[in-house]
PDB file of C-alpha atoms and ligand atoms in Angstrom:
ATOM      1  CA  MET A   1     228.609 139.352  22.582  1.00  0.00           C
ATOM      2  CA  ARG A   2     225.029 139.505  24.314  1.00  0.00           C
ATOM      3  CA  ARG A   3     226.118 136.228  26.517  1.00  0.00           C
ATOM      4  CA  LEU A   4     229.681 137.749  27.672  1.00  0.00           C
ATOM      5  CA  GLN A   5     227.720 141.087  28.521  1.00  0.00           C
ATOM      6  CA  ARG A   6     226.053 139.032  31.077  1.00  0.00           C
ATOM      7  CA  VAL A   7     228.370 136.975  32.453  1.00  0.00           C
ATOM      8  CA  THR A   8     230.694 139.933  33.420  1.00  0.00           C
ATOM      9  CA  ARG A   9     227.864 142.214  34.662  1.00  0.00           C
ATOM     10  CA  VAL A  10     226.154 139.770  37.077  1.00  0.00           C
ATOM     11  CA  PRO A  11     229.345 139.567  38.868  1.00  0.00           C
ATOM     12  CA  VAL A  12     229.612 143.373  39.272  1.00  0.00           C
ATOM     13  CA  ALA A  13     226.508 144.005  40.552  1.00  0.00           C
ATOM     14  CA  GLN A  14     226.829 141.178  42.826  1.00  0.00           C
ATOM     15  CA  ARG A  15     230.047 142.819  44.469  1.00  0.00           C
ATOM     16  CA  ARG A  16     228.468 146.337  44.418  1.00  0.00           C
ATOM     17  CA  SER A  17     225.632 144.963  46.333  1.00  0.00           C
ATOM     18  CA  LYS A  18     227.849 143.008  48.754  1.00  0.00           C
ATOM     19  CA  ARG A  19     229.887 146.378  49.446  1.00  0.00           C
ATOM     20  CA  ARG A  20     226.645 148.395  49.940  1.00  0.00           C
ATOM     21  CA  SER A  21     225.449 145.652  52.410  1.00  0.00           C
ATOM     22  CA  TRP A  22     228.490 145.956  54.169  1.00  0.00           C
ATOM     23  CA  GLU A  23     228.869 149.883  54.160  1.00  0.00           C
ATOM     24  CA  ALA A  24     224.906 149.720  55.492  1.00  0.00           C
ATOM     25  CA  LYS A  25     225.768 147.427  58.187  1.00  0.00           C
ATOM     26  CA  TRP A  26     229.011 149.513  59.316  1.00  0.00           C
ATOM     27  CA  SER A  27     226.701 152.715  59.146  1.00  0.00           C
ATOM     28  CA  GLN A  28     224.475 151.773  61.884  1.00  0.00           C
ATOM     29  CA  GLU A  29     225.422 153.119  65.043  1.00  0.00           C
ATOM     30  CA  GLY A  30     226.643 151.090  67.697  1.00  0.00           C
ATOM     31  CA  TYR A  31     226.906 147.999  65.336  1.00  0.00           C
ATOM     32  CA  ALA A  32     228.229 144.875  67.299  1.00  0.00           C
ATOM     33  CA  PRO A  33     228.298 142.146  64.798  1.00  0.00           C
ATOM     34  CA  TYR A  34     227.741 138.813  66.232  1.00  0.00           C
ATOM     35  CA  TRP A  35     231.559 137.795  64.804  1.00  0.00           C
ATOM     36  CA  GLN A  36     233.236 140.537  66.513  1.00  0.00           C
ATOM     37  CA  ALA A  37     236.054 139.898  68.826  1.00  0.00           C
ATOM     38  CA  GLN A  38     235.868 140.960  72.434  1.00  0.00           C
ATOM     39  CA  THR A  39     239.476 140.393  72.347  1.00  0.00           C
ATOM     40  CA  VAL A  40     242.481 139.813  70.437  1.00  0.00           C
ATOM     41  CA  PRO A  41     242.073 135.925  69.361  1.00  0.00           C
ATOM     42  CA  ASP A  42     244.890 133.266  70.658  1.00  0.00           C
ATOM     43  CA  GLU A  43     246.048 132.659  67.433  1.00  0.00           C
ATOM     44  CA  VAL A  44     247.063 136.148  66.687  1.00  0.00           C
ATOM     45  CA  LYS A  45     248.507 136.587  69.808  1.00  0.00           C
ATOM     46  CA  ASP A  46     250.328 133.091  69.329  1.00  0.00           C
ATOM     47  CA  ALA A  47     251.658 134.460  65.920  1.00  0.00           C
ATOM     48  CA  VAL A  48     253.034 137.361  67.359  1.00  0.00           C
ATOM     49  CA  ASP A  49     254.421 135.684  70.754  1.00  0.00           C
ATOM     50  CA  SER A  50     255.802 132.671  68.830  1.00  0.00           C
ATOM     51  CA  GLY A  51     257.461 134.875  65.646  1.00  0.00           C
ATOM     52  CA  TRP A  52     255.206 133.431  62.896  1.00  0.00           C
ATOM     53  CA  PHE A  53     254.788 136.784  62.211  1.00  0.00           C
ATOM     54  CA  GLN A  54     258.308 138.189  61.857  1.00  0.00           C
ATOM     55  CA  PRO A  55     258.517 140.897  64.331  1.00  0.00           C
ATOM     56  CA  GLY A  56     258.334 144.442  63.148  1.00  0.00           C
ATOM     57  CA  ALA A  57     257.109 142.870  59.889  1.00  0.00           C
ATOM     58  CA  ALA A  58     255.104 145.236  57.437  1.00  0.00           C
ATOM     59  CA  LEU A  59     251.543 143.719  57.920  1.00  0.00           C
ATOM     60  CA  LEU A  60     248.743 143.868  55.624  1.00  0.00           C
ATOM     61  CA  ASP A  61     244.972 143.389  57.860  1.00  0.00           C
ATOM     62  CA  ILE A  62     242.866 142.528  54.820  1.00  0.00           C
ATOM     63  CA  GLY A  63     239.035 143.657  55.510  1.00  0.00           C
ATOM     64  CA  CYS A  64     239.975 145.014  58.773  1.00  0.00           C
ATOM     65  CA  GLY A  65     236.463 146.018  59.684  1.00  0.00           C
ATOM     66  CA  SER A  66     237.100 148.624  62.661  1.00  0.00           C
ATOM     67  CA  GLY A  67     240.515 147.895  63.351  1.00  0.00           C
ATOM     68  CA  GLU A  68     240.916 146.408  66.562  1.00  0.00           C
ATOM     69  CA  ASN A  69     242.958 143.518  65.377  1.00  0.00           C
ATOM     70  CA  ALA A  70     245.079 145.994  63.237  1.00  0.00           C
ATOM     71  CA  ALA A  71     245.810 148.466  66.099  1.00  0.00           C
ATOM     72  CA  TRP A  72     246.698 145.536  68.846  1.00  0.00           C
ATOM     73  CA  LEU A  73     249.199 144.128  66.120  1.00  0.00           C
ATOM     74  CA  ALA A  74     250.720 148.398  65.799  1.00  0.00           C
ATOM     75  CA  GLU A  75     251.223 148.027  69.313  1.00  0.00           C
ATOM     76  CA  GLN A  76     253.495 145.051  69.179  1.00  0.00           C
ATOM     77  CA  GLY A  77     255.409 147.017  66.961  1.00  0.00           C
ATOM     78  CA  PHE A  78     254.388 146.036  63.384  1.00  0.00           C
ATOM     79  CA  GLU A  79     254.020 148.260  60.806  1.00  0.00           C
ATOM     80  CA  VAL A  80     250.153 147.962  59.573  1.00  0.00           C
ATOM     81  CA  LEU A  81     247.927 148.688  56.994  1.00  0.00           C
ATOM     82  CA  GLY A  82     244.412 148.040  57.428  1.00  0.00           C
ATOM     83  CA  VAL A  83     241.984 147.960  54.285  1.00  0.00           C
ATOM     84  CA  ASP A  84     238.233 147.332  54.206  1.00  0.00           C
ATOM     85  CA  PHE A  85     236.100 148.205  51.319  1.00  0.00           C
ATOM     86  CA  SER A  86     233.693 149.805  53.545  1.00  0.00           C
ATOM     87  CA  LYS A  87     234.297 153.609  54.165  1.00  0.00           C
ATOM     88  CA  PRO A  88     232.306 153.895  57.638  1.00  0.00           C
ATOM     89  CA  ALA A  89     234.415 150.656  58.841  1.00  0.00           C
ATOM     90  CA  ILE A  90     237.707 152.607  57.883  1.00  0.00           C
ATOM     91  CA  ASP A  91     236.050 155.767  59.578  1.00  0.00           C
ATOM     92  CA  ARG A  92     235.257 154.024  62.546  1.00  0.00           C
ATOM     93  CA  ALA A  93     238.618 152.298  62.657  1.00  0.00           C
ATOM     94  CA  LYS A  94     240.188 155.664  62.085  1.00  0.00           C
ATOM     95  CA  SER A  95     238.412 157.842  64.675  1.00  0.00           C
ATOM     96  CA  GLU A  96     238.664 154.298  67.528  1.00  0.00           C
ATOM     97  CA  HIS A  97     242.434 154.133  66.994  1.00  0.00           C
ATOM     98  CA  VAL A  98     243.511 157.624  66.600  1.00  0.00           C
ATOM     99  CA  GLU A  99     245.567 157.545  69.634  1.00  0.00           C
ATOM    100  CA  ALA A 100     246.633 154.161  69.104  1.00  0.00           C
ATOM    101  CA  PRO A 101     250.491 153.982  69.103  1.00  0.00           C
ATOM    102  CA  GLY A 102     252.934 152.162  66.992  1.00  0.00           C
ATOM    103  CA  SER A 103     252.919 152.450  63.039  1.00  0.00           C
ATOM    104  CA  LEU A 104     249.226 152.353  61.781  1.00  0.00           C
ATOM    105  CA  GLU A 105     247.373 153.526  58.733  1.00  0.00           C
ATOM    106  CA  PHE A 106     244.060 152.586  57.731  1.00  0.00           C
ATOM    107  CA  LYS A 107     242.556 152.726  54.054  1.00  0.00           C
ATOM    108  CA  VAL A 108     239.366 152.168  51.882  1.00  0.00           C
ATOM    109  CA  MET A 109     240.413 149.449  49.524  1.00  0.00           C
ATOM    110  CA  ASP A 110     238.291 146.580  47.495  1.00  0.00           C
ATOM    111  CA  ILE A 111     241.220 144.110  47.631  1.00  0.00           C
ATOM    112  CA  CYS A 112     239.502 142.157  44.682  1.00  0.00           C
ATOM    113  CA  ARG A 113     240.028 145.656  42.442  1.00  0.00           C
ATOM    114  CA  GLU A 114     242.659 147.164  43.846  1.00  0.00           C
ATOM    115  CA  ALA A 115     246.439 145.904  44.583  1.00  0.00           C
ATOM    116  CA  PRO A 116     248.022 147.037  47.821  1.00  0.00           C
ATOM    117  CA  PRO A 117     252.094 148.565  47.336  1.00  0.00           C
ATOM    118  CA  PRO A 118     253.589 145.517  45.381  1.00  0.00           C
ATOM    119  CA  ALA A 119     255.932 142.871  47.028  1.00  0.00           C
ATOM    120  CA  ARG A 120     255.553 145.395  50.586  1.00  0.00           C
ATOM    121  CA  PHE A 121     254.152 143.016  52.981  1.00  0.00           C
ATOM    122  CA  ASN A 122     255.818 140.284  55.070  1.00  0.00           C
ATOM    123  CA  ALA A 123     252.683 139.469  56.929  1.00  0.00           C
ATOM    124  CA  LEU A 124     249.168 139.027  56.199  1.00  0.00           C
ATOM    125  CA  LEU A 125     246.017 138.978  58.108  1.00  0.00           C
ATOM    126  CA  ASP A 126     242.355 137.789  57.389  1.00  0.00           C
ATOM    127  CA  ARG A 127     239.709 137.444  59.929  1.00  0.00           C
ATOM    128  CA  GLY A 128     236.723 136.649  57.824  1.00  0.00           C
ATOM    129  CA  CYS A 129     237.120 138.359  54.304  1.00  0.00           C
ATOM    130  CA  PHE A 130     237.947 135.658  52.352  1.00  0.00           C
ATOM    131  CA  HIS A 131     235.372 133.207  52.852  1.00  0.00           C
ATOM    132  CA  GLY A 132     232.677 136.337  52.189  1.00  0.00           C
ATOM    133  CA  ILE A 133     234.401 137.104  48.703  1.00  0.00           C
ATOM    134  CA  PRO A 134     232.231 135.671  45.851  1.00  0.00           C
ATOM    135  CA  ARG A 135     233.693 132.781  44.224  1.00  0.00           C
ATOM    136  CA  GLY A 136     233.600 134.841  40.694  1.00  0.00           C
ATOM    137  CA  PHE A 137     235.823 137.116  42.250  1.00  0.00           C
ATOM    138  CA  ARG A 138     238.391 135.047  44.417  1.00  0.00           C
ATOM    139  CA  SER A 139     240.877 135.146  41.348  1.00  0.00           C
ATOM    140  CA  SER A 140     240.963 138.680  41.968  1.00  0.00           C
ATOM    141  CA  TYR A 141     241.720 138.716  45.750  1.00  0.00           C
ATOM    142  CA  MET A 142     244.552 136.160  44.893  1.00  0.00           C
ATOM    143  CA  ARG A 143     246.062 137.877  42.401  1.00  0.00           C
ATOM    144  CA  ASN A 144     246.401 141.501  44.381  1.00  0.00           C
ATOM    145  CA  ILE A 145     247.187 139.349  47.811  1.00  0.00           C
ATOM    146  CA  VAL A 146     249.855 137.615  45.805  1.00  0.00           C
ATOM    147  CA  SER A 147     251.453 140.777  44.140  1.00  0.00           C
ATOM    148  CA  CYS A 148     251.578 142.603  47.838  1.00  0.00           C
ATOM    149  CA  CYS A 149     253.884 139.813  49.270  1.00  0.00           C
ATOM    150  CA  VAL A 150     257.235 138.904  48.956  1.00  0.00           C
ATOM    151  CA  PRO A 151     258.326 134.918  49.038  1.00  0.00           C
ATOM    152  CA  GLY A 152     258.139 133.442  52.603  1.00  0.00           C
ATOM    153  CA  THR A 153     255.477 136.273  53.241  1.00  0.00           C
ATOM    154  CA  ARG A 154     253.185 134.358  56.260  1.00  0.00           C
ATOM    155  CA  MET A 155     249.292 134.710  56.277  1.00  0.00           C
ATOM    156  CA  LEU A 156     247.016 133.843  59.094  1.00  0.00           C
ATOM    157  CA  LEU A 157     243.361 133.314  57.759  1.00  0.00           C
ATOM    158  CA  PHE A 158     240.469 132.926  59.835  1.00  0.00           C
ATOM    159  CA  ALA A 159     237.146 131.450  57.954  1.00  0.00           C
ATOM    160  CA  GLU A 160     233.885 130.889  59.476  1.00  0.00           C
ATOM    161  CA  ASN A 161     232.803 127.031  59.230  1.00  0.00           C
ATOM    162  CA  ARG A 162     229.334 126.588  60.228  1.00  0.00           C
ATOM    163  CA  THR A 163     227.941 124.355  57.494  1.00  0.00           C
ATOM    164  CA  THR A 164     230.613 122.079  56.085  1.00  0.00           C
ATOM    165  CA  THR A 165     233.127 119.707  57.738  1.00  0.00           C
ATOM    166  CA  LEU A 166     236.554 121.329  58.541  1.00  0.00           C
ATOM    167  CA  GLY A 167     237.711 119.028  55.678  1.00  0.00           C
ATOM    168  CA  GLN A 168     235.806 120.508  53.245  1.00  0.00           C
ATOM    169  CA  ARG A 169     236.380 124.350  54.661  1.00  0.00           C
ATOM    170  CA  VAL A 170     240.465 123.706  53.964  1.00  0.00           C
ATOM    171  CA  ARG A 171     240.271 121.844  50.849  1.00  0.00           C
ATOM    172  CA  ASP A 172     237.953 125.317  49.530  1.00  0.00           C
ATOM    173  CA  ILE A 173     240.592 127.705  51.002  1.00  0.00           C
ATOM    174  CA  GLU A 174     243.107 125.400  49.412  1.00  0.00           C
ATOM    175  CA  LYS A 175     241.834 125.534  46.110  1.00  0.00           C
ATOM    176  CA  ALA A 176     242.132 129.315  45.869  1.00  0.00           C
ATOM    177  CA  PHE A 177     245.759 129.589  47.453  1.00  0.00           C
ATOM    178  CA  LEU A 178     247.406 126.537  46.097  1.00  0.00           C
ATOM    179  CA  PRO A 179     250.112 126.421  44.288  1.00  0.00           C
ATOM    180  CA  MET A 180     251.174 130.354  45.405  1.00  0.00           C
ATOM    181  CA  PHE A 181     251.029 129.535  48.795  1.00  0.00           C
ATOM    182  CA  GLU A 182     251.873 126.566  50.925  1.00  0.00           C
ATOM    183  CA  ILE A 183     249.374 125.598  53.502  1.00  0.00           C
ATOM    184  CA  SER A 184     251.182 125.284  56.952  1.00  0.00           C
ATOM    185  CA  ARG A 185     248.996 124.033  59.712  1.00  0.00           C
ATOM    186  CA  THR A 186     244.835 124.334  60.077  1.00  0.00           C
ATOM    187  CA  ALA A 187     243.134 124.181  63.452  1.00  0.00           C
ATOM    188  CA  LYS A 188     239.635 124.364  64.360  1.00  0.00           C
ATOM    189  CA  THR A 189     238.825 127.879  66.001  1.00  0.00           C
ATOM    190  CA  HIS A 190     235.798 129.962  67.093  1.00  0.00           C
ATOM    191  CA  LEU A 191     234.886 133.808  65.526  1.00  0.00           C
ATOM    192  CA  ALA A 192     233.656 134.577  68.557  1.00  0.00           C
ATOM    193  CA  GLU A 193     230.682 132.214  68.767  1.00  0.00           C
ATOM    194  CA  VAL A 194     231.010 130.764  65.564  1.00  0.00           C
ATOM    195  CA  PRO A 195     232.707 127.504  64.702  1.00  0.00           C
ATOM    196  CA  GLY A 196     235.555 128.578  61.754  1.00  0.00           C
ATOM    197  CA  VAL A 197     238.969 127.404  60.896  1.00  0.00           C
ATOM    198  CA  ALA A 198     242.521 129.162  61.391  1.00  0.00           C
ATOM    199  CA  ILE A 199     244.799 128.463  58.592  1.00  0.00           C
ATOM    200  CA  TRP A 200     248.740 129.163  58.832  1.00  0.00           C
ATOM    201  CA  ILE A 201     249.557 129.790  54.896  1.00  0.00           C
ATOM    202  CA  VAL A 202     252.971 130.782  53.847  1.00  0.00           C
ATOM    203  CA  ARG A 203     253.908 132.396  50.149  1.00  0.00           C
ATOM    204  CA  ARG A 204     255.972 130.410  47.985  1.00  0.00           C
TER     205      ARG A 204
HETATM  206  C1  LIG B   1     233.541 139.558  59.200  1.00  0.00           C
HETATM  207  S1  LIG B   1     234.168 141.268  58.850  1.00  0.00           S
HETATM  208  C2  LIG B   1     235.311 141.211  59.850  1.00  0.00           C
HETATM  209  C3  LIG B   1     236.184 142.218  59.942  1.00  0.00           C
HETATM  210  C4  LIG B   1     237.605 142.231  60.967  1.00  0.00           C
HETATM  211  N1  LIG B   1     238.312 141.606  60.365  1.00  0.00           N
HETATM  212  C5  LIG B   1     237.484 141.881  62.323  1.00  0.00           C
HETATM  213  O1  LIG B   1     237.948 140.557  62.470  1.00  0.00           O
HETATM  214  O2  LIG B   1     237.020 142.318  63.183  1.00  0.00           O
HETATM  215  C6  LIG B   1     235.059 140.958  57.153  1.00  0.00           C
HETATM  216  C7  LIG B   1     235.160 142.584  56.720  1.00  0.00           C
HETATM  217  O3  LIG B   1     235.710 142.224  55.452  1.00  0.00           O
HETATM  218  C8  LIG B   1     235.230 143.504  54.513  1.00  0.00           C
HETATM  219  N2  LIG B   1     235.348 142.995  53.112  1.00  0.00           N
HETATM  220  C9  LIG B   1     234.449 142.389  52.455  1.00  0.00           C
HETATM  221  N3  LIG B   1     234.905 142.325  51.261  1.00  0.00           N
HETATM  222  C10 LIG B   1     236.074 143.094  50.904  1.00  0.00           C
HETATM  223  C11 LIG B   1     236.377 143.061  50.014  1.00  0.00           C
HETATM  224  N4  LIG B   1     236.398 142.650  48.530  1.00  0.00           N
HETATM  225  N5  LIG B   1     237.574 144.146  50.138  1.00  0.00           N
HETATM  226  C12 LIG B   1     237.852 144.617  51.178  1.00  0.00           C
HETATM  227  N6  LIG B   1     237.277 144.794  52.486  1.00  0.00           N
HETATM  228  C13 LIG B   1     236.316 143.736  52.217  1.00  0.00           C
HETATM  229  C14 LIG B   1     234.036 143.885  54.921  1.00  0.00           C
HETATM  230  O4  LIG B   1     233.382 145.192  54.863  1.00  0.00           O
HETATM  231  C15 LIG B   1     233.999 143.851  56.785  1.00  0.00           C
HETATM  232  O5  LIG B   1     234.399 144.679  57.494  1.00  0.00           O
END
């Protein structure tokens, strides 16, 4: 019993401290993180232009931060929900994109604790959220994103890759996503200045 309590308490404390750390960052006035893109990433633009994201799809931006990608995608005709567990990030997203055209909503949500509306999204974007999820919570992340997808939902995922090879990073992501998803393509990229990987994923 004592052992079980220890095992469950540690990840909960870890998750809380992660959230608090992100909230502290997003609360800083003028917070301009090193990974923030100055423009919408080419892979996101290409996912729209090529039809990888089905035109007009309901799209979930997981860990949307201050919402630049979500706002741009709404402007392109997608029906976008941006979620982030940091309230200051969502407050900033709402105030910075209050006038943004299109269908755009932002919500405070911890993707490891709460499931988005079921079978709702045909498109998912995760730029820089999944790779920071503590390993003990990856199964919760997966469960919640699986429940909000439909068969064929397409996802574009970006992860930093500073310390491992591309192959190792991709295998790490495959471990979490297979077999519920299929990895369609992978490519080296950068998250601003930081080396990373972009992965195109399909819900089976
Ligand atoms: C590296 S930032 C990327 C922000 C945004 N996607 C972008 O590209 O500008 C990662 C974001 O994920 C959020 N995040 C981390 N864990 C989360 C979780 N469990 N649920 C929701 N958001 C989370 C953080 O608050 C942070 O805003």
